[in-house]
């Protein structure tokens, strides 16, 4: 079919080809893959458009050394198909990037997803055509896709953020961004490497790059809190061992895979009762009611256990600053115990609220600074001024490198959507609509953009939750909504401005009660210069959010206009 009509295509050239579908999905990460499976189940002719050459999204792009999950593998996985759940065997407590990518590939094979995915195709523009009652998507390879329904499964952490340092292209050696790592292994042997950033991606990769490089220089703008992962092979049942009653509430790393599998539905259901959608041992008591000795024992036990459940030691760690400080100081003491050079240790000690920025989970991060070939450079007062042909200049000092790694994160939550020129029927772009921060109804739809759904968008629990269950909840909600529309002869759904405003106000009010909104994190857009400061994910918790989504459906899709 030849292209019809004009309109923006984001690259200034007319598309060569137009194809029509019942539904379009942008992105083939865990969200887009499951969305395709469900839309096919409704009998819809669906096409997924994916910029990468394969499925897996985050786990396709983030191939840096040490990349792995910090949610336990038995929890970070799909639950929509019991057979899939039973047949897949995770090997480690926290799965590596290659293993998660193998899982994504396995799912794509098992459900024969690839035949409906167009890879190596980036959507550049999407506009709603009122006359055709359809979304028209244009791409960087001059394809045009048309369908009445469009689902943006573009990811929350998929738009890499590379700061616009002066002379960014002047460095003569290779540069790498952790979120767009090459497919072939990078060998740093014998090299002088500089790494910018000390967030999760940096903290995972620094110990491994340090083992390889001749010298590694870490540029730290802000020290981050990190707790040990204590990763290990997953526990297996002994031959003939019988399963005991039920998996206890609060996931215990000592539980065997066989026990989890024997009780998977109950285990998953219990996880959904947690604010994060993640099962872990949670003590609801106040840290301030415990004696210093009791607190120390509690923090030490969790430090030895490892992982983000550290913050579950007490119920008020994310709501009371004084309580939070007791946990923060415990971690600082651990850093001072671990790092031999007192000056470096002090620089590595974060100030402020632990858990405000996402708590990092590491393997041997702080101990890496005891190596002779690792140097920490504090750039809190002397920022990176420019890149030079030899390296970079920070705080007035020149540094020479053979390679530079940007571990500078993402334009989170809004970046991937805003990089597409999305326009409603009125011609207004999403960028204009979100000029003062993202607004959505439930993180699922944006007023003025009919029939366009977002998965784990701003305004939903999203990055504050175990993402795969959150993705499944969104996909299921969207599928039910489309089924409802088809059953009732409806072809258009749109969030009302009033419902959107109410939801945004509610989300902001809830965020105000949490210490999480109190610092300059990517949750509030602080990592991208010029980005409006709004706490983007919904912090009211997964159960409360799901309940609200269900009530809205029960009330006849309250807050949505259906026609
Ligand atoms: P993504 O996996 O980001 O997939 C989005 C896809 O959309 C990408 O493939 C992208 O190429 C494509 N896309 C975007 N824009 C376009 C466009 N314009 N045109 C075409 N295609 C486009 N979450 C957890 O719950 N636990 C963890 O431990 C965890 N670890 C993480 C580790 C890293 C390094 C990162 C970066 C994120 C991590 N996350 C974690 C969050 C992770 O992003 C989600 O868990 C999940 O993988 C998101 O799936 P998704 O399908 O929504 O998005
Ligand atoms: P990040 O947490 O945003 O960290 C980016 C780092 O780069 C920060 O240290 C930041 O400093 C620094 N930085 C940014 N711009 C800079 C500049 N202009 N000059 C100097 N330093 C600069 O990004 P990330 O580490 O990629 O992680 C993003 C998120 O992805 C995580 O929070 C997490 O949700 C997810 N993730 C998870 C895992 C996991 O363990 N499962 C691993 C990786 C990523 P400031 O702190 O001062 O801004």
Short mmCIF file of C-alpha atoms in Angstrom, two decimals, residues 132-366:
data_model
loop_
_atom_site.label_atom_id
_atom_site.label_comp_id
_atom_site.label_asym_id
_atom_site.label_seq_id
_atom_site.Cartn_x
_atom_site.Cartn_y
_atom_site.Cartn_z
CA UNK A 132 -9.61 8.05 10.27
CA UNK A 133 -10.09 7.46 13.99
CA UNK A 134 -6.58 6.08 14.04
CA UNK A 135 -3.04 6.58 15.26
CA UNK A 136 -0.52 7.13 12.50
CA UNK A 137 3.03 6.18 13.42
CA UNK A 138 6.06 7.14 11.36
CA UNK A 139 9.49 5.62 11.73
CA UNK A 140 13.15 6.32 11.08
CA UNK A 141 13.14 3.88 8.15
CA UNK A 142 10.23 5.60 6.43
CA UNK A 143 7.56 3.10 7.36
CA UNK A 144 4.06 4.24 8.30
CA UNK A 145 1.82 2.20 10.58
CA UNK A 146 -1.88 2.93 11.14
CA UNK A 147 -4.22 1.47 13.77
CA UNK A 148 -7.13 2.61 15.94
CA UNK A 149 -5.25 1.60 19.11
CA UNK A 150 -1.65 2.30 20.09
CA UNK A 151 0.16 1.06 23.19
CA UNK A 152 3.39 2.74 24.22
CA UNK A 153 5.54 0.03 25.85
CA UNK A 154 8.61 2.21 25.46
CA UNK A 155 10.07 1.68 28.95
CA UNK A 156 10.83 3.91 31.94
CA UNK A 157 14.61 3.52 31.83
CA UNK A 158 15.21 3.22 28.11
CA UNK A 159 16.25 6.72 27.02
CA UNK A 160 19.97 6.99 27.92
CA UNK A 161 21.05 10.30 29.41
CA UNK A 162 24.41 11.50 28.14
CA UNK A 163 25.19 14.90 29.67
CA UNK A 164 26.04 17.55 27.09
CA UNK A 165 29.62 18.08 28.21
CA UNK A 166 31.57 20.57 26.14
CA UNK A 167 33.66 18.82 23.52
CA UNK A 168 31.66 15.61 23.90
CA UNK A 169 32.89 14.42 20.49
CA UNK A 170 36.51 15.51 20.94
CA UNK A 171 37.77 12.54 22.94
CA UNK A 172 39.87 10.40 20.58
CA UNK A 173 39.23 7.07 22.33
CA UNK A 174 36.03 5.03 22.55
CA UNK A 175 33.15 6.09 24.82
CA UNK A 176 30.45 3.78 26.14
CA UNK A 177 27.08 4.39 27.80
CA UNK A 178 26.04 1.60 30.16
CA UNK A 179 22.50 1.74 28.74
CA UNK A 180 23.64 1.24 25.13
CA UNK A 181 26.54 -1.15 25.58
CA UNK A 182 28.08 -2.88 22.53
CA UNK A 183 27.04 -6.46 21.79
CA UNK A 184 30.59 -7.69 21.47
CA UNK A 185 32.52 -7.83 24.79
CA UNK A 186 34.58 -4.73 25.58
CA UNK A 187 38.13 -5.51 26.71
CA UNK A 188 39.63 -2.86 29.00
CA UNK A 189 42.83 -4.85 29.66
CA UNK A 190 45.86 -2.60 29.95
CA UNK A 191 43.76 0.55 29.55
CA UNK A 192 43.28 3.72 31.58
CA UNK A 193 39.53 3.98 31.99
CA UNK A 194 37.43 6.86 33.32
CA UNK A 195 33.87 6.25 34.50
CA UNK A 196 31.38 9.04 35.16
CA UNK A 197 28.65 8.31 37.70
CA UNK A 198 28.15 6.26 40.85
CA UNK A 199 24.51 5.08 40.51
CA UNK A 200 23.34 1.46 40.15
CA UNK A 201 24.90 0.86 36.72
CA UNK A 202 28.27 2.30 37.79
CA UNK A 203 28.28 0.45 41.12
CA UNK A 204 27.60 -2.86 39.35
CA UNK A 205 30.26 -2.33 36.69
CA UNK A 206 33.09 -0.61 38.64
CA UNK A 207 34.36 -3.75 40.47
CA UNK A 208 34.54 -5.71 37.19
CA UNK A 209 36.09 -2.93 35.11
CA UNK A 210 38.64 -2.41 37.90
CA UNK A 211 39.67 -6.08 37.66
CA UNK A 212 40.43 -5.63 33.97
CA UNK A 213 41.71 -2.09 33.50
CA UNK A 214 45.24 -0.89 34.10
CA UNK A 215 43.74 2.01 36.01
CA UNK A 216 40.16 3.06 36.71
CA UNK A 217 39.24 6.62 37.71
CA UNK A 218 35.72 7.08 39.10
CA UNK A 219 34.15 10.54 38.87
CA UNK A 220 31.61 10.90 41.66
CA UNK A 221 29.20 13.83 41.83
CA UNK A 222 27.09 12.41 44.66
CA UNK A 223 27.89 9.44 46.87
CA UNK A 224 25.17 6.75 46.72
CA UNK A 225 24.04 4.34 49.43
CA UNK A 226 24.62 0.72 48.53
CA UNK A 227 24.10 -2.56 50.36
CA UNK A 228 25.67 -5.94 49.54
CA UNK A 229 23.73 -8.23 47.20
CA UNK A 230 25.08 -11.49 48.68
CA UNK A 231 24.19 -13.20 45.43
CA UNK A 232 24.42 -16.98 45.34
CA UNK A 233 23.26 -19.93 43.27
CA UNK A 234 19.58 -20.62 43.95
CA UNK A 235 18.99 -23.23 46.62
CA UNK A 236 17.79 -26.58 45.27
CA UNK A 237 15.88 -29.25 47.20
CA UNK A 238 17.79 -32.41 48.06
CA UNK A 239 16.65 -35.47 46.08
CA UNK A 240 13.47 -36.86 47.62
CA UNK A 241 13.00 -33.85 49.90
CA UNK A 242 9.32 -33.16 50.48
CA UNK A 243 7.82 -29.69 50.35
CA UNK A 244 6.64 -28.28 53.62
CA UNK A 245 3.28 -26.51 54.00
CA UNK A 246 3.57 -23.16 52.31
CA UNK A 247 6.10 -20.53 51.35
CA UNK A 248 6.24 -18.11 54.27
CA UNK A 249 5.02 -14.57 53.83
CA UNK A 250 8.18 -12.55 53.20
CA UNK A 251 10.51 -14.22 50.71
CA UNK A 252 13.41 -15.99 52.38
CA UNK A 253 16.53 -16.67 50.25
CA UNK A 254 16.89 -20.03 52.01
CA UNK A 255 13.70 -21.31 50.38
CA UNK A 256 14.41 -23.77 47.56
CA UNK A 257 13.32 -23.27 43.96
CA UNK A 258 11.21 -26.41 44.26
CA UNK A 259 9.33 -24.95 47.22
CA UNK A 260 8.68 -21.72 45.36
CA UNK A 261 7.48 -23.59 42.30
CA UNK A 262 5.22 -25.82 44.37
CA UNK A 263 3.54 -22.73 45.80
CA UNK A 264 3.99 -20.20 43.01
CA UNK A 265 0.39 -18.83 42.87
CA UNK A 266 0.25 -18.29 46.64
CA UNK A 267 3.73 -16.78 46.65
CA UNK A 268 2.86 -14.34 43.86
CA UNK A 269 -0.47 -13.46 45.50
CA UNK A 270 1.26 -12.68 48.79
CA UNK A 271 3.84 -10.49 46.99
CA UNK A 272 0.99 -8.39 45.59
CA UNK A 273 0.02 -7.41 49.14
CA UNK A 274 3.30 -5.52 49.52
CA UNK A 275 3.57 -1.86 48.51
CA UNK A 276 6.37 -2.77 46.12
CA UNK A 277 4.67 -5.88 44.72
CA UNK A 278 7.67 -7.70 46.08
CA UNK A 279 7.68 -10.26 48.84
CA UNK A 280 10.28 -9.65 51.54
CA UNK A 281 10.59 -9.71 55.31
CA UNK A 282 9.08 -6.43 56.48
CA UNK A 283 9.08 -5.24 60.09
CA UNK A 284 6.39 -2.62 60.61
CA UNK A 285 7.73 -1.35 63.97
CA UNK A 286 9.31 2.08 64.37
CA UNK A 287 13.10 2.25 64.39
CA UNK A 288 12.78 4.85 67.13
CA UNK A 289 11.07 2.39 69.51
CA UNK A 290 14.09 0.09 69.39
CA UNK A 291 17.24 0.52 71.49
CA UNK A 292 20.50 1.32 69.64
CA UNK A 293 21.65 -2.28 70.27
CA UNK A 294 18.42 -3.74 68.91
CA UNK A 295 18.67 -1.54 65.82
CA UNK A 296 22.26 -2.52 65.23
CA UNK A 297 21.33 -6.22 65.43
CA UNK A 298 18.41 -5.70 63.04
CA UNK A 299 20.49 -3.76 60.50
CA UNK A 300 23.38 -6.22 60.79
CA UNK A 301 21.07 -9.18 60.11
CA UNK A 302 19.73 -7.49 57.00
CA UNK A 303 23.20 -6.41 55.89
CA UNK A 304 24.27 -10.07 56.12
CA UNK A 305 21.15 -11.20 54.24
CA UNK A 306 21.75 -8.60 51.51
CA UNK A 307 19.61 -6.70 49.04
CA UNK A 308 16.91 -4.02 49.16
CA UNK A 309 15.03 -5.74 52.05
CA UNK A 310 17.58 -3.82 54.16
CA UNK A 311 15.03 -0.99 54.11
CA UNK A 312 12.37 -3.31 55.52
CA UNK A 313 14.17 -3.38 58.88
CA UNK A 314 11.66 -0.88 60.26
CA UNK A 315 8.34 0.49 59.10
CA UNK A 316 9.21 4.18 59.32
CA UNK A 317 12.55 4.31 57.49
CA UNK A 318 10.99 6.05 54.50
CA UNK A 319 8.63 8.31 56.41
CA UNK A 320 10.61 9.56 59.43
CA UNK A 321 13.90 11.38 58.93
CA UNK A 322 15.25 10.53 62.38
CA UNK A 323 14.47 6.84 61.90
CA UNK A 324 16.02 6.93 58.45
CA UNK A 325 19.22 8.47 59.80
CA UNK A 326 19.79 5.43 62.06
CA UNK A 327 19.92 3.16 58.99
CA UNK A 328 21.94 5.69 56.98
CA UNK A 329 24.58 5.96 59.69
CA UNK A 330 24.81 2.17 59.92
CA UNK A 331 25.68 2.03 56.20
CA UNK A 332 28.22 4.85 56.56
CA UNK A 333 29.91 2.89 59.36
CA UNK A 334 30.10 -0.14 57.06
CA UNK A 335 31.74 1.99 54.37
CA UNK A 336 34.31 3.34 56.87
CA UNK A 337 35.02 -0.25 58.05
CA UNK A 338 35.48 -1.48 54.47
CA UNK A 339 37.51 1.26 52.80
CA UNK A 340 41.10 1.44 54.05
CA UNK A 341 41.88 5.06 53.13
CA UNK A 342 39.89 7.29 55.55
CA UNK A 343 39.71 10.18 53.09
CA UNK A 344 38.29 8.00 50.30
CA UNK A 345 35.89 6.40 52.79
CA UNK A 346 34.55 9.82 53.82
CA UNK A 347 34.03 10.78 50.18
CA UNK A 348 32.10 7.55 49.62
CA UNK A 349 29.82 8.18 52.63
CA UNK A 350 26.51 9.54 51.34
CA UNK A 351 24.66 12.23 53.25
CA UNK A 352 20.90 12.57 53.48
CA UNK A 353 18.10 10.06 53.29
CA UNK A 354 18.91 6.42 52.54
CA UNK A 355 16.42 5.09 49.96
CA UNK A 356 15.57 8.55 48.64
CA UNK A 357 17.59 7.84 45.54
CA UNK A 358 17.08 4.20 44.61
CA UNK A 359 19.03 2.01 47.03
CA UNK A 360 21.85 0.31 45.14
CA UNK A 361 22.72 -3.36 45.59
CA UNK A 362 26.35 -4.28 44.96
CA UNK A 363 29.01 -6.95 44.94
CA UNK A 364 32.32 -5.72 46.39
CA UNK A 365 31.77 -2.10 45.38
CA UNK A 366 33.29 -0.30 48.38
#
